[in-house]
PDB file of C-alpha atoms (C1' of nucleotides) in Angstrom:
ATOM      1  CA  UNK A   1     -22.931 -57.767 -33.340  1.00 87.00           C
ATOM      2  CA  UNK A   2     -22.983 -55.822 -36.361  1.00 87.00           C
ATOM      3  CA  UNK A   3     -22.501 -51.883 -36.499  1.00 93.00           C
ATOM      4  CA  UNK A   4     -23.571 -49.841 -39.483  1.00 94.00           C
ATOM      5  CA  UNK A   5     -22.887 -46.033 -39.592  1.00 95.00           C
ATOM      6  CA  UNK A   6     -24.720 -43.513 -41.250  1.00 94.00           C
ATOM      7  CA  UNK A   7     -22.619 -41.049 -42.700  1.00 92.00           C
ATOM      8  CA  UNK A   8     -25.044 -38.660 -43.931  1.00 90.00           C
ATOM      9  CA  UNK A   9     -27.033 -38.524 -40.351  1.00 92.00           C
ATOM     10  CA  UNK A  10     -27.234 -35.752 -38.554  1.00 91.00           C
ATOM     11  CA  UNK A  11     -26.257 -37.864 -35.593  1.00 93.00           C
ATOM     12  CA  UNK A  12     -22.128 -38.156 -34.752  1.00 95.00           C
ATOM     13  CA  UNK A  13     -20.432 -41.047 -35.569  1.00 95.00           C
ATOM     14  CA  UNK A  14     -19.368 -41.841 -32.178  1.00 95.00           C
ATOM     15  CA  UNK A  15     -23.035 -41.255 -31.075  1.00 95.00           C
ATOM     16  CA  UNK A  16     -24.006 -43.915 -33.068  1.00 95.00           C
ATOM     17  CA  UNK A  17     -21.910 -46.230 -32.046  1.00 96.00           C
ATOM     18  CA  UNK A  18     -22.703 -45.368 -28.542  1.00 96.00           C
ATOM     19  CA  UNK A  19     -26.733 -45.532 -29.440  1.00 96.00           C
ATOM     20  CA  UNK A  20     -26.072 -49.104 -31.288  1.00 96.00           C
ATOM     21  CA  UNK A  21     -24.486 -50.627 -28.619  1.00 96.00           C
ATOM     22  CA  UNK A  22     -26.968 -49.789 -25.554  1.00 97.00           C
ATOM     23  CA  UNK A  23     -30.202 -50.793 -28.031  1.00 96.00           C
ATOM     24  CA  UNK A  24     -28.031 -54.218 -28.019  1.00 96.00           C
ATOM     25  CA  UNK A  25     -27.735 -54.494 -24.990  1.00 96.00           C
ATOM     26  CA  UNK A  26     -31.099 -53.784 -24.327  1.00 96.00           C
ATOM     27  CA  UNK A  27     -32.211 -56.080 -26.705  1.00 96.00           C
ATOM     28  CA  UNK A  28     -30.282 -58.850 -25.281  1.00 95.00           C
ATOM     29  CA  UNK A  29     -28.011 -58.997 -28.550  1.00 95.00           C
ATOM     30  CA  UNK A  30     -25.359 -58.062 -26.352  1.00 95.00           C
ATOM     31  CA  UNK A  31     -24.958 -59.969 -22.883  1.00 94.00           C
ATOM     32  CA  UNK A  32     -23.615 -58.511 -19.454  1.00 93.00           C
ATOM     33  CA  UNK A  33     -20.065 -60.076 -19.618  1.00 92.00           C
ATOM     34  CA  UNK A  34     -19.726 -60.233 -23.008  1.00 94.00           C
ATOM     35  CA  UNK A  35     -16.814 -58.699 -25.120  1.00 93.00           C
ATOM     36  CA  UNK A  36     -16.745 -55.820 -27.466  1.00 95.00           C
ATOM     37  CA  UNK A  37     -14.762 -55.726 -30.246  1.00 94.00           C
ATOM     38  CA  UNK A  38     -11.396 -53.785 -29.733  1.00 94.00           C
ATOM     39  CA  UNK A  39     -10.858 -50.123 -30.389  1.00 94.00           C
ATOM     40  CA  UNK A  40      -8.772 -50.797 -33.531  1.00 93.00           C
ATOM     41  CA  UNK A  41     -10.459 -53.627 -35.030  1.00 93.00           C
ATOM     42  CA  UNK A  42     -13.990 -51.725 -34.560  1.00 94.00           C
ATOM     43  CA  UNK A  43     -12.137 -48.667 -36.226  1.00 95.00           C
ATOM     44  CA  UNK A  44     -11.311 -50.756 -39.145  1.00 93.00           C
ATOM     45  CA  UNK A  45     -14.225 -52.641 -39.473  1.00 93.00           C
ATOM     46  CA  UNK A  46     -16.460 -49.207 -40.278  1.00 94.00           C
ATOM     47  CA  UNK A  47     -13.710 -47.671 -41.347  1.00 93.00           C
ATOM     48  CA  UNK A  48     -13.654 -44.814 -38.877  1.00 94.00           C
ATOM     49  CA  UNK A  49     -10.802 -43.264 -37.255  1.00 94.00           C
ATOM     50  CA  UNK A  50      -9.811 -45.320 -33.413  1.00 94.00           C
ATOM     51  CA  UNK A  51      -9.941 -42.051 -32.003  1.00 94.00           C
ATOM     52  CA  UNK A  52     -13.986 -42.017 -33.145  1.00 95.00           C
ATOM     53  CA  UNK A  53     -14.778 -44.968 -31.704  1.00 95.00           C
ATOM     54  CA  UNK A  54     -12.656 -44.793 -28.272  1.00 95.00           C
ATOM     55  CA  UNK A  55     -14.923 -41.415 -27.441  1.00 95.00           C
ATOM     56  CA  UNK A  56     -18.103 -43.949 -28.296  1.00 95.00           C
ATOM     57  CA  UNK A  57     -16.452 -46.499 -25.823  1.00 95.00           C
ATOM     58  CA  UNK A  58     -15.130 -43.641 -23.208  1.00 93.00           C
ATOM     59  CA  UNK A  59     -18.964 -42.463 -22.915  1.00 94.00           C
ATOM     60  CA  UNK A  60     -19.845 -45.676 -22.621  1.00 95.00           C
ATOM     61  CA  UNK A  61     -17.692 -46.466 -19.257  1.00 94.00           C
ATOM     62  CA  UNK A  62     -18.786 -42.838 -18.307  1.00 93.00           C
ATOM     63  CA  UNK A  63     -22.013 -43.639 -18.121  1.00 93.00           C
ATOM     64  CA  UNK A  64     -21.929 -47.370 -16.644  1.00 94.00           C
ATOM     65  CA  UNK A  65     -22.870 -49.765 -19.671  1.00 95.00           C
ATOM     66  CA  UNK A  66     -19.516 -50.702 -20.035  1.00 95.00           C
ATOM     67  CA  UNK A  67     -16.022 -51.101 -18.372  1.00 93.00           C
ATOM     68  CA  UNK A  68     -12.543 -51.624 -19.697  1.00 92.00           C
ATOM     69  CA  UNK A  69      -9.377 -53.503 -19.188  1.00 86.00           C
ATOM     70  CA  UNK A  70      -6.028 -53.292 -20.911  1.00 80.00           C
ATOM     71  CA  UNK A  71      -6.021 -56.962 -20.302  1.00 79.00           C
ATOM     72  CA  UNK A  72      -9.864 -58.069 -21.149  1.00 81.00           C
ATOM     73  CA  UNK A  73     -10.256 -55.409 -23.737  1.00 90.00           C
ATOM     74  CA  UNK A  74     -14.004 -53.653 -23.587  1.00 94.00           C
ATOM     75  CA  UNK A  75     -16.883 -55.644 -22.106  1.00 95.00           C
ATOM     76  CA  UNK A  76     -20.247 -54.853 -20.905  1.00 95.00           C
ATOM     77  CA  UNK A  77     -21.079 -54.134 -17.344  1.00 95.00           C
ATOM     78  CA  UNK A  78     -22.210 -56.864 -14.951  1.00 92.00           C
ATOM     79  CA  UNK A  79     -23.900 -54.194 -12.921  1.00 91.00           C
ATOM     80  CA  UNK A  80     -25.175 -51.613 -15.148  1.00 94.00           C
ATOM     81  CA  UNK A  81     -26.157 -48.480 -12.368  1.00 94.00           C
ATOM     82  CA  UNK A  82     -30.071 -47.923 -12.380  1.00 95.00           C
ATOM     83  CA  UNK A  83     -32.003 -45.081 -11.890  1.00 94.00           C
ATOM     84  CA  UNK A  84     -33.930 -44.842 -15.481  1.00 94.00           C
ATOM     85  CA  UNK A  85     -34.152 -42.299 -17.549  1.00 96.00           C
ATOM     86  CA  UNK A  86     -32.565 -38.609 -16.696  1.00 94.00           C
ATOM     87  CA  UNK A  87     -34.379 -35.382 -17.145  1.00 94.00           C
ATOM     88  CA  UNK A  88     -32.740 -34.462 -20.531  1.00 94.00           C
ATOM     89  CA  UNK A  89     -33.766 -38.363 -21.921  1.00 96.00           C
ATOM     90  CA  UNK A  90     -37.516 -37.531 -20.712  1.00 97.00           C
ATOM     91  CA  UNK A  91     -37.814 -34.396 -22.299  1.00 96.00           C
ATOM     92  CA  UNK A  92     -36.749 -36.320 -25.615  1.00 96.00           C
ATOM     93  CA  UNK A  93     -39.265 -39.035 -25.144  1.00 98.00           C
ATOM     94  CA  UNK A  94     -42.057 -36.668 -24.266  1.00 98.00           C
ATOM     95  CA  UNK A  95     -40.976 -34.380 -28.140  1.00 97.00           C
ATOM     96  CA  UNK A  96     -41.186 -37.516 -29.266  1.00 98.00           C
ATOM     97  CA  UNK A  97     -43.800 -38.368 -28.293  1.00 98.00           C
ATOM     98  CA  UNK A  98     -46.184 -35.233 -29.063  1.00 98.00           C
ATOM     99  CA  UNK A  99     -44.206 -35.481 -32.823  1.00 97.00           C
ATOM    100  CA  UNK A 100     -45.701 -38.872 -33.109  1.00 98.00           C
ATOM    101  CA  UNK A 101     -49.824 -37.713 -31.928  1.00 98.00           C
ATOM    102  CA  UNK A 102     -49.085 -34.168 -34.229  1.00 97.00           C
ATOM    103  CA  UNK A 103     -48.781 -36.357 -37.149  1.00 97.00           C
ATOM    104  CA  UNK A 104     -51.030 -38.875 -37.209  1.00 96.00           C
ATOM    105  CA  UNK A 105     -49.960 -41.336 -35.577  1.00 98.00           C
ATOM    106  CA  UNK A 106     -52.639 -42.960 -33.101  1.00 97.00           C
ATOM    107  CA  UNK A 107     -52.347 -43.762 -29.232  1.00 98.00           C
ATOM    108  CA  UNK A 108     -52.580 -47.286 -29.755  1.00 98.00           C
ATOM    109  CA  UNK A 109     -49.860 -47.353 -32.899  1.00 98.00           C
ATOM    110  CA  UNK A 110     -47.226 -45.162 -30.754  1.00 98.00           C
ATOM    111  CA  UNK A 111     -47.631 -47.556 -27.761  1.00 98.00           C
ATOM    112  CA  UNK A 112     -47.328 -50.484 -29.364  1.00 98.00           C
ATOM    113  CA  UNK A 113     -44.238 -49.253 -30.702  1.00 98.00           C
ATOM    114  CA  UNK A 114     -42.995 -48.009 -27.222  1.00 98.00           C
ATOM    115  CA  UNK A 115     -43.452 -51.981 -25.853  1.00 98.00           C
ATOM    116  CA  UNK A 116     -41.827 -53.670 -28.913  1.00 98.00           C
ATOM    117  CA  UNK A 117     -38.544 -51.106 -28.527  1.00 98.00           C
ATOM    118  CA  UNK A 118     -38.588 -51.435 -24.953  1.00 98.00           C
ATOM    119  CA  UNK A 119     -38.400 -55.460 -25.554  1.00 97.00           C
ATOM    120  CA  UNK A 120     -36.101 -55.323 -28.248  1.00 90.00           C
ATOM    121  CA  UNK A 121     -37.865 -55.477 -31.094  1.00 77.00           C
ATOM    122  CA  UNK A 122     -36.872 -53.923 -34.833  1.00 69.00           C
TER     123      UNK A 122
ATOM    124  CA  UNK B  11     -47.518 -19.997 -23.823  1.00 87.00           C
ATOM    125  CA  UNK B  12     -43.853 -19.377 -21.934  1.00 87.00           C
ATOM    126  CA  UNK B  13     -40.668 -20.914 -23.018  1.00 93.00           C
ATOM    127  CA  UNK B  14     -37.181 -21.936 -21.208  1.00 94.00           C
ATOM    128  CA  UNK B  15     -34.168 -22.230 -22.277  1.00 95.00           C
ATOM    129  CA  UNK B  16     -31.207 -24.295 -20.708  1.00 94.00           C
ATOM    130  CA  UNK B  17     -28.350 -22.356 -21.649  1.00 92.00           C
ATOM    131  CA  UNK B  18     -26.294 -25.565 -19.900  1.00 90.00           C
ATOM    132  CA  UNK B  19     -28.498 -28.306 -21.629  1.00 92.00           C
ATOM    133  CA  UNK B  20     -25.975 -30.327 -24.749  1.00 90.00           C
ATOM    134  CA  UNK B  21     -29.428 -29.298 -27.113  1.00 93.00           C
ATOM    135  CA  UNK B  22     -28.912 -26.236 -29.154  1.00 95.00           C
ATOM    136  CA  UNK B  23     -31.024 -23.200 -28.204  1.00 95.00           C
ATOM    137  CA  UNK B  24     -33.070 -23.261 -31.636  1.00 95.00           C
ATOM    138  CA  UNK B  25     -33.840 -27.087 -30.838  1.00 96.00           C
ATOM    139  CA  UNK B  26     -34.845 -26.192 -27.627  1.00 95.00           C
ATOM    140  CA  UNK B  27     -37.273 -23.328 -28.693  1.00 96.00           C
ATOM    141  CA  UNK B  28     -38.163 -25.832 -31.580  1.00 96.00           C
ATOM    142  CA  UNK B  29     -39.140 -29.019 -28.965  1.00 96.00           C
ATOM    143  CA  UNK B  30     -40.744 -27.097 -26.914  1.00 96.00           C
ATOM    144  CA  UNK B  31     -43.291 -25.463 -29.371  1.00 97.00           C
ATOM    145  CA  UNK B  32     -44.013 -29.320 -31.011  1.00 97.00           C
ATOM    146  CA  UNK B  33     -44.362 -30.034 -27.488  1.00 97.00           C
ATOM    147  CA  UNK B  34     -47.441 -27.190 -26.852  1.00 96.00           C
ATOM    148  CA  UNK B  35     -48.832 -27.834 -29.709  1.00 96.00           C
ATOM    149  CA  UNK B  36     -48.904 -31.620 -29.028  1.00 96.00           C
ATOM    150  CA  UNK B  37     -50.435 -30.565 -25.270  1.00 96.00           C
ATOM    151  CA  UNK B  38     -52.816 -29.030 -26.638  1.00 95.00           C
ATOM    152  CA  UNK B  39     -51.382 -25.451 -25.511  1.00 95.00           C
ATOM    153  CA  UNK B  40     -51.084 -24.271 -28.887  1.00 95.00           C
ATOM    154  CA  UNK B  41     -53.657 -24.507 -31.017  1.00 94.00           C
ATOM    155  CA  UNK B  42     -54.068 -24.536 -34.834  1.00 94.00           C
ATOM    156  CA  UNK B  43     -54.487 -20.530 -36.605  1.00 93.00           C
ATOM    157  CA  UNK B  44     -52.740 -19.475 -32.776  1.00 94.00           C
ATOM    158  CA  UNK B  45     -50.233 -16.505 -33.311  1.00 93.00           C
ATOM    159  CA  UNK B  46     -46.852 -17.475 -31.937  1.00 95.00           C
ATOM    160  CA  UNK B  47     -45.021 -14.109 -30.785  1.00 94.00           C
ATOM    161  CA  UNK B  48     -42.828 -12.296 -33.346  1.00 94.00           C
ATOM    162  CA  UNK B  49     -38.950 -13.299 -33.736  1.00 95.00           C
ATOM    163  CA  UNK B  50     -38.329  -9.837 -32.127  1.00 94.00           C
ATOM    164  CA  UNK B  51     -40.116 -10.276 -29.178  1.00 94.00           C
ATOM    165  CA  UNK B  52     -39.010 -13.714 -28.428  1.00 95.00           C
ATOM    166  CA  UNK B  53     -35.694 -13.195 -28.728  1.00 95.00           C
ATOM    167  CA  UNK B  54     -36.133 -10.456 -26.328  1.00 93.00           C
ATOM    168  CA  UNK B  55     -37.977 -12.336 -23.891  1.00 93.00           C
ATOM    169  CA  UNK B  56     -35.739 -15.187 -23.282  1.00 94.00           C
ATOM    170  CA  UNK B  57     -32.657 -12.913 -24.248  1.00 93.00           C
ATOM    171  CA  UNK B  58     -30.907 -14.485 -27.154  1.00 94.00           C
ATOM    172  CA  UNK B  59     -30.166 -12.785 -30.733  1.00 95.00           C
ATOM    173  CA  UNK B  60     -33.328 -12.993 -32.972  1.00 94.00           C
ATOM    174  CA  UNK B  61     -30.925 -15.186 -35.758  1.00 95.00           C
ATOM    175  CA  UNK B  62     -31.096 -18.285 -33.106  1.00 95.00           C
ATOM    176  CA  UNK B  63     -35.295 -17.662 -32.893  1.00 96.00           C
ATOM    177  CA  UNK B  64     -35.578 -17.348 -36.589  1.00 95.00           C
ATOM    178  CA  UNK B  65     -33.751 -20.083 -37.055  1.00 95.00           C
ATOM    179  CA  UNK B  66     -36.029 -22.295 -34.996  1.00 96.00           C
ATOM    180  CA  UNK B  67     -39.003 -21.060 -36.370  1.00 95.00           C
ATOM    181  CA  UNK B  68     -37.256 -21.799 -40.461  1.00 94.00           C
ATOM    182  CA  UNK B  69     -36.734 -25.672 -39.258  1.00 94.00           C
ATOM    183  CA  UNK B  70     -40.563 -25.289 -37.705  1.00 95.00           C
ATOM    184  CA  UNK B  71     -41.651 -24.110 -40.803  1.00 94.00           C
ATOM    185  CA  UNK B  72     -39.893 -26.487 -43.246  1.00 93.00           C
ATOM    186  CA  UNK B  73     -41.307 -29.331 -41.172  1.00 93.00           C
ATOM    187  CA  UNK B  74     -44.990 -27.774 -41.870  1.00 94.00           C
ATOM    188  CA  UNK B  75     -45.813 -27.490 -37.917  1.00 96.00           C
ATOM    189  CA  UNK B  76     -46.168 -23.584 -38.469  1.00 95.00           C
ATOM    190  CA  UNK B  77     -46.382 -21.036 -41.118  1.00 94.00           C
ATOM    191  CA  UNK B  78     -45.787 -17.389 -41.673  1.00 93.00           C
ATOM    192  CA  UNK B  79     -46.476 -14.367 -43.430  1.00 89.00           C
ATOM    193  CA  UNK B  80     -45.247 -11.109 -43.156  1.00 83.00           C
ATOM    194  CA  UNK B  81     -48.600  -9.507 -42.632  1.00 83.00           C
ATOM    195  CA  UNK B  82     -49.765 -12.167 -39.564  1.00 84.00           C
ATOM    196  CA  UNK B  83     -46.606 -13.572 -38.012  1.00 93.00           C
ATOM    197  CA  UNK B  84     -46.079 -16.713 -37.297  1.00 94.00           C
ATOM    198  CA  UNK B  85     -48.841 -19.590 -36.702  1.00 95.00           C
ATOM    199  CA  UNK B  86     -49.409 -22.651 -36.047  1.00 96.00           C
ATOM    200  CA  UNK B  87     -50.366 -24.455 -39.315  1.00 95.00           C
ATOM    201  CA  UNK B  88     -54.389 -25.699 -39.563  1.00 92.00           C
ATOM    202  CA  UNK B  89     -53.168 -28.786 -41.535  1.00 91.00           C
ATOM    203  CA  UNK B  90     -49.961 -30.328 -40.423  1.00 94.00           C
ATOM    204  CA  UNK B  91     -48.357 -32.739 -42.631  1.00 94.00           C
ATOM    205  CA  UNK B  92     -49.229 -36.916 -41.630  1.00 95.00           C
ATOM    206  CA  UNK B  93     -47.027 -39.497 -41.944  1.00 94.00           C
ATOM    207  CA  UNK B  94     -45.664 -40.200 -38.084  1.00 95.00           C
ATOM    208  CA  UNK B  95     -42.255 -40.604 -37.026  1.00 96.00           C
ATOM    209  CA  UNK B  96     -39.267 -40.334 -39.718  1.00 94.00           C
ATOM    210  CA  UNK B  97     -36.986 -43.484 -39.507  1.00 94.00           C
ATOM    211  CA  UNK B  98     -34.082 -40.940 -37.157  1.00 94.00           C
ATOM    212  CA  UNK B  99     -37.041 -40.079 -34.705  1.00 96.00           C
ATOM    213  CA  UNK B 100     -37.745 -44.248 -34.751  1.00 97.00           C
ATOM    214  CA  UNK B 101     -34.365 -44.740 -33.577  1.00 96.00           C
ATOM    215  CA  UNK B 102     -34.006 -42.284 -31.084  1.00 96.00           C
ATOM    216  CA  UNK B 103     -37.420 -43.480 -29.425  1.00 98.00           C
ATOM    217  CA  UNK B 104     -35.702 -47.462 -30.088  1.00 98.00           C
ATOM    218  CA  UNK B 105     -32.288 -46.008 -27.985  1.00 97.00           C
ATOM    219  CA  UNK B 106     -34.461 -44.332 -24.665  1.00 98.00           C
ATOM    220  CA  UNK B 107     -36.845 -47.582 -24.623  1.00 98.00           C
ATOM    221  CA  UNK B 108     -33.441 -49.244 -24.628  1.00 98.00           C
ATOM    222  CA  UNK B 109     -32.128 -47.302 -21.963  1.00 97.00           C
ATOM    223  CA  UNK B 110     -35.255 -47.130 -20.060  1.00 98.00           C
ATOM    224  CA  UNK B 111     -35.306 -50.938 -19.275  1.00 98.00           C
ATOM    225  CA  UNK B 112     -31.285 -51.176 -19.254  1.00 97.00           C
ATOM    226  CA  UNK B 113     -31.104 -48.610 -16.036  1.00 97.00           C
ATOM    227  CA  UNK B 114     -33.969 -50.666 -14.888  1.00 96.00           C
ATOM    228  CA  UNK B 115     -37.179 -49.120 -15.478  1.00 98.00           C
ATOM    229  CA  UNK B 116     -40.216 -51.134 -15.459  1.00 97.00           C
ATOM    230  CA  UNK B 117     -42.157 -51.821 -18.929  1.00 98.00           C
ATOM    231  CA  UNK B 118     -45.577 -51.000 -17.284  1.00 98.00           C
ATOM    232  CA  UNK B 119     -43.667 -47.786 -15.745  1.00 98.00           C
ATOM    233  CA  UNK B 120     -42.407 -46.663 -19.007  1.00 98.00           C
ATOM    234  CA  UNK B 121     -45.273 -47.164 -20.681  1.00 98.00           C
ATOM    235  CA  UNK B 122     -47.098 -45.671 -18.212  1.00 98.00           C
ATOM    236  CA  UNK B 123     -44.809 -42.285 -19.002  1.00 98.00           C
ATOM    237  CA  UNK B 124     -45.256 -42.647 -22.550  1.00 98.00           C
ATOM    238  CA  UNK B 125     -48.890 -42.726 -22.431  1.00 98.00           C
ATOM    239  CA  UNK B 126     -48.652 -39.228 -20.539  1.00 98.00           C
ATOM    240  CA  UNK B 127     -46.318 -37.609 -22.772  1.00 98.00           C
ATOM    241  CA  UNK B 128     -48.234 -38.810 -25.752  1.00 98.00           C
ATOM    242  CA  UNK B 129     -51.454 -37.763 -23.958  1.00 97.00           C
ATOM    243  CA  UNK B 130     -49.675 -34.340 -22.887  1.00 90.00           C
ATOM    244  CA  UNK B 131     -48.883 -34.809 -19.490  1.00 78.00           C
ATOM    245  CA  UNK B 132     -46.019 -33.514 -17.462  1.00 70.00           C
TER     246      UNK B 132
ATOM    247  C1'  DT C   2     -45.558  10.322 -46.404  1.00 64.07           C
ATOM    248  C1'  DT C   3     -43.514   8.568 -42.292  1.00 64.07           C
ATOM    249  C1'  DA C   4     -43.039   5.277 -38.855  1.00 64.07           C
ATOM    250  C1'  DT C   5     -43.543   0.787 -37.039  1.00 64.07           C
ATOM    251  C1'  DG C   6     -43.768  -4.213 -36.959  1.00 64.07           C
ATOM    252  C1'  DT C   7     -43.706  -8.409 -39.562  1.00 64.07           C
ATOM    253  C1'  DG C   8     -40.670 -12.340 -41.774  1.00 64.07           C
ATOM    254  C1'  DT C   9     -36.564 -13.128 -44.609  1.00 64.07           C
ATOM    255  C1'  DT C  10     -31.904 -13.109 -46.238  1.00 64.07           C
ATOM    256  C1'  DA C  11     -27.039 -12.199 -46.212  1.00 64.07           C
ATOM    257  C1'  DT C  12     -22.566 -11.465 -44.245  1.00 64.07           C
ATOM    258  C1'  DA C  13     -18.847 -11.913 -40.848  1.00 64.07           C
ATOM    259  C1'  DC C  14     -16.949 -13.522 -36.606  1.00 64.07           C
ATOM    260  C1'  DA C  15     -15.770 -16.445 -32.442  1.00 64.07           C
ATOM    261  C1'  DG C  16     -16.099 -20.604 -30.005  1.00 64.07           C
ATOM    262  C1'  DG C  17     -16.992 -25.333 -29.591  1.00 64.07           C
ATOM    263  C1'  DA C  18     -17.894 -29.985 -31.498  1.00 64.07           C
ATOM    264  C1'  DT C  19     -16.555 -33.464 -34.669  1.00 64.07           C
ATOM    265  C1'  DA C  20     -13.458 -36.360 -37.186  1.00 64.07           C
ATOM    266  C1'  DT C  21      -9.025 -37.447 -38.835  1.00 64.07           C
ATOM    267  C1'  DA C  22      -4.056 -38.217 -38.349  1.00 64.07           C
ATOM    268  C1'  DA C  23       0.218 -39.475 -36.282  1.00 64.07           C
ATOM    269  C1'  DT C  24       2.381 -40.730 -32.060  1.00 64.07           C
ATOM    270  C1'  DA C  25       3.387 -42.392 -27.683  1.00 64.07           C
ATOM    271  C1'  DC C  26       2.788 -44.863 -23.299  1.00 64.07           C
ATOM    272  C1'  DA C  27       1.409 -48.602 -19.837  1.00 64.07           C
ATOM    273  C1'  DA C  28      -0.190 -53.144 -19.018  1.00 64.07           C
ATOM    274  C1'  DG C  29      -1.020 -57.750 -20.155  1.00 64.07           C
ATOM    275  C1'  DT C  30      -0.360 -61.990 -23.246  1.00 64.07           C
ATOM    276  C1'  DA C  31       1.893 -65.296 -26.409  1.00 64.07           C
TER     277       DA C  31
ATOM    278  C1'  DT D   6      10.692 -60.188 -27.549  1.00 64.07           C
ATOM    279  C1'  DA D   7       6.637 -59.129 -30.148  1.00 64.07           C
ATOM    280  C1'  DC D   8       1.910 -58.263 -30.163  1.00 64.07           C
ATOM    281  C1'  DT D   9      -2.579 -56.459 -28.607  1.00 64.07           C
ATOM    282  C1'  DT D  10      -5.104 -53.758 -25.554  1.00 64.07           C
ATOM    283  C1'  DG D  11      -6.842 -49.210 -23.694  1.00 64.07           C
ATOM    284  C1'  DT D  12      -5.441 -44.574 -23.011  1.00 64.07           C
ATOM    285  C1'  DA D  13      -3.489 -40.093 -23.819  1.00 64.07           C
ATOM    286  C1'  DT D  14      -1.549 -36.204 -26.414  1.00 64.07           C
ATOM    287  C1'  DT D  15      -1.011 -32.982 -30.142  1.00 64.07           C
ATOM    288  C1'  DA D  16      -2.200 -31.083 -34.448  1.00 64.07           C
ATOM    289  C1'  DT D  17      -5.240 -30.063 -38.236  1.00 64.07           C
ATOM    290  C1'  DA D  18      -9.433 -29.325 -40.884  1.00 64.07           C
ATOM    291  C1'  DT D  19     -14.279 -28.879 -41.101  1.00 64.07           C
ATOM    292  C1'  DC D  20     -18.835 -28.042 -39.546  1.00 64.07           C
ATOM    293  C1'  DC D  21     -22.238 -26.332 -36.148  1.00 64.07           C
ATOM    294  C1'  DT D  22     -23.861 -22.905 -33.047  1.00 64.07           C
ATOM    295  C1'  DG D  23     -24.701 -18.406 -31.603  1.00 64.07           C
ATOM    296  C1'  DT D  24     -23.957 -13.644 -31.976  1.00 64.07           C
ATOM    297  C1'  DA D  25     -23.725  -9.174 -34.287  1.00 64.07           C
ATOM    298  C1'  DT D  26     -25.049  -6.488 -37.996  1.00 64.07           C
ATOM    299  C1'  DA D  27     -27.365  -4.920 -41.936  1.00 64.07           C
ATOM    300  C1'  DA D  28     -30.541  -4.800 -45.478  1.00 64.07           C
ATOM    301  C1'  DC D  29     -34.858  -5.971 -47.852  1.00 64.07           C
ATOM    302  C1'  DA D  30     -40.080  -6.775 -48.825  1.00 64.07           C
ATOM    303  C1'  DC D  31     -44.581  -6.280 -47.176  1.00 64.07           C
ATOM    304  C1'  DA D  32     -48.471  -4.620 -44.343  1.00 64.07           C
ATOM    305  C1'  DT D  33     -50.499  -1.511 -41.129  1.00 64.07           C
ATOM    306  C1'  DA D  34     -51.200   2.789 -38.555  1.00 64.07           C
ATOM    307  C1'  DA D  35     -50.322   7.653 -37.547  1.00 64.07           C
TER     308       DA D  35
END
DNA sequence: TTATGTGTTATACAGGATATAATACAAGTA
DNA sequence: TACTTGTATTATATCCTGTATAACACATAA
C-alpha cells in the first residue's frame, strides 16, 4: 500500500496516516492479518520523522484497527471491535452531509457517493 | 436557533459554532436573509470571548454561507456559492464510510443515516 | 450631539498540539 | 553478536486555539 502525505493540508501528518490506513482497510487494500510497514521504514519512505508515524500507529492500536508486536512488527487486527460510528464521527457525517445539499449537490449524487466510499471505491 | 458547545469535544469552539450553523441552515432551521445574533450576544450566551465567535463567523463568511454588514448583522447569504464537496471534505466523508463498515455497520444502515442527515434529520 | 449596537482589525499572552531530533531500552531474529 | 522491531523519554521549535484588550468605522436612536 502506498501512502502519500499532504503537507500543505490542514489535516496532521499523523492523521493522515491514520485516515489512509483505515480507508485501506476498509477498502480491502489492506487485509486482517496483513503487515504494515515498520515504524522506521514508513518514516523514511514519506520522509517524516518515526516519532510522526508511531503516534499514527499508537492511535491505531488505541482504537482497535491494529495491534503490535516487537516480534511481528505492526499488523492489522483479526478482530477489529464493532460498534460503528461514535457520536463525534456522526456529527461529522451529518456537517457533511448538509455541506454537500447547501451547495448543490443533489440527494441522489451525495448517496451514490456515500455507497461507492462505503465499498471502497475512489 | 440555540447552539452547544462541547468544551471537552477534540473540535475547536469556532468549528463547532461554524458546523453547527451549516448544519441549521442545511435543516432547514436557518433560512436564507435570517439574522444570526450579533458576535456580542453570542459570545455571551454560550460564554466564550467574542474573538472565538467572530472568528467562526470570518471562516462562515469566506466560505459564502453568510454575510455581514455593519448596519444588519450577520445573515445567512440568499445565494450560496455551488460546487459540492471540496476534495478534503471528499476524504473525510471516504474515511467515516470506511469506518462505518470496518466497526461493522451495515451499508443499508449507513445509508439509511446518511439519507437523514442529508435530508436534516437527527 | 451623545449613546448604543453592529462588524472588523490589531495586539499580546498562555496553553496545548504538532513535528522534529537525538537517545535509549526491551524483545525477538539471523 | 548484530540487526530490526516497537516503545519511551527528553528537548526544541512552531503553529493553533482561546482569551483579554483595545480601537476603529458605520448606522441607528435618544
Amino acid at each position: 500500500m502506498i501512502l502519500t502525505i499532504d503537507f500543505e493540508s490542514e489535516s496532521p501528518i499523523y492523521m493522515q496516516i491514520r485516515d489512509q490506513i483505515v480507508r485501506g482497510i476498509g477498502s480491502g487494500e489492506l487485509e486482517s492479518g496483513e503487515r504494515l510497514p515498520s515504524i522506521r521504514a514508513l518514516s523514511d519512505d514519506i520522509g517524516v520523522n518515526p516519532m510522526t508515524v508511531s503516534k499514527a500507529y499508537s492511535l491505531l492500536k488505541q482504537e482497535g484497527f491494529i495491534s503490535s508486536t516487537r516480534k511481528g512488527g505492526s499488523v492489522v487486527s483479526e478482530k477489529i471491535p464493532e460498534g460503528g460510528l461514535d457520536d463525534e464521527k456522526k456529527l461529522a457525517l451529518h456537517t457533511v452531509a448538509s455541506e454537500a445539499r447547501i451547495r448543490g449537490m443533489g440527494e441522489r449524487e451525495f448517496l451514490k457517493l456515500c455507497s461507492d466510499y462505503y465499498r471502497g471505491g475512489a
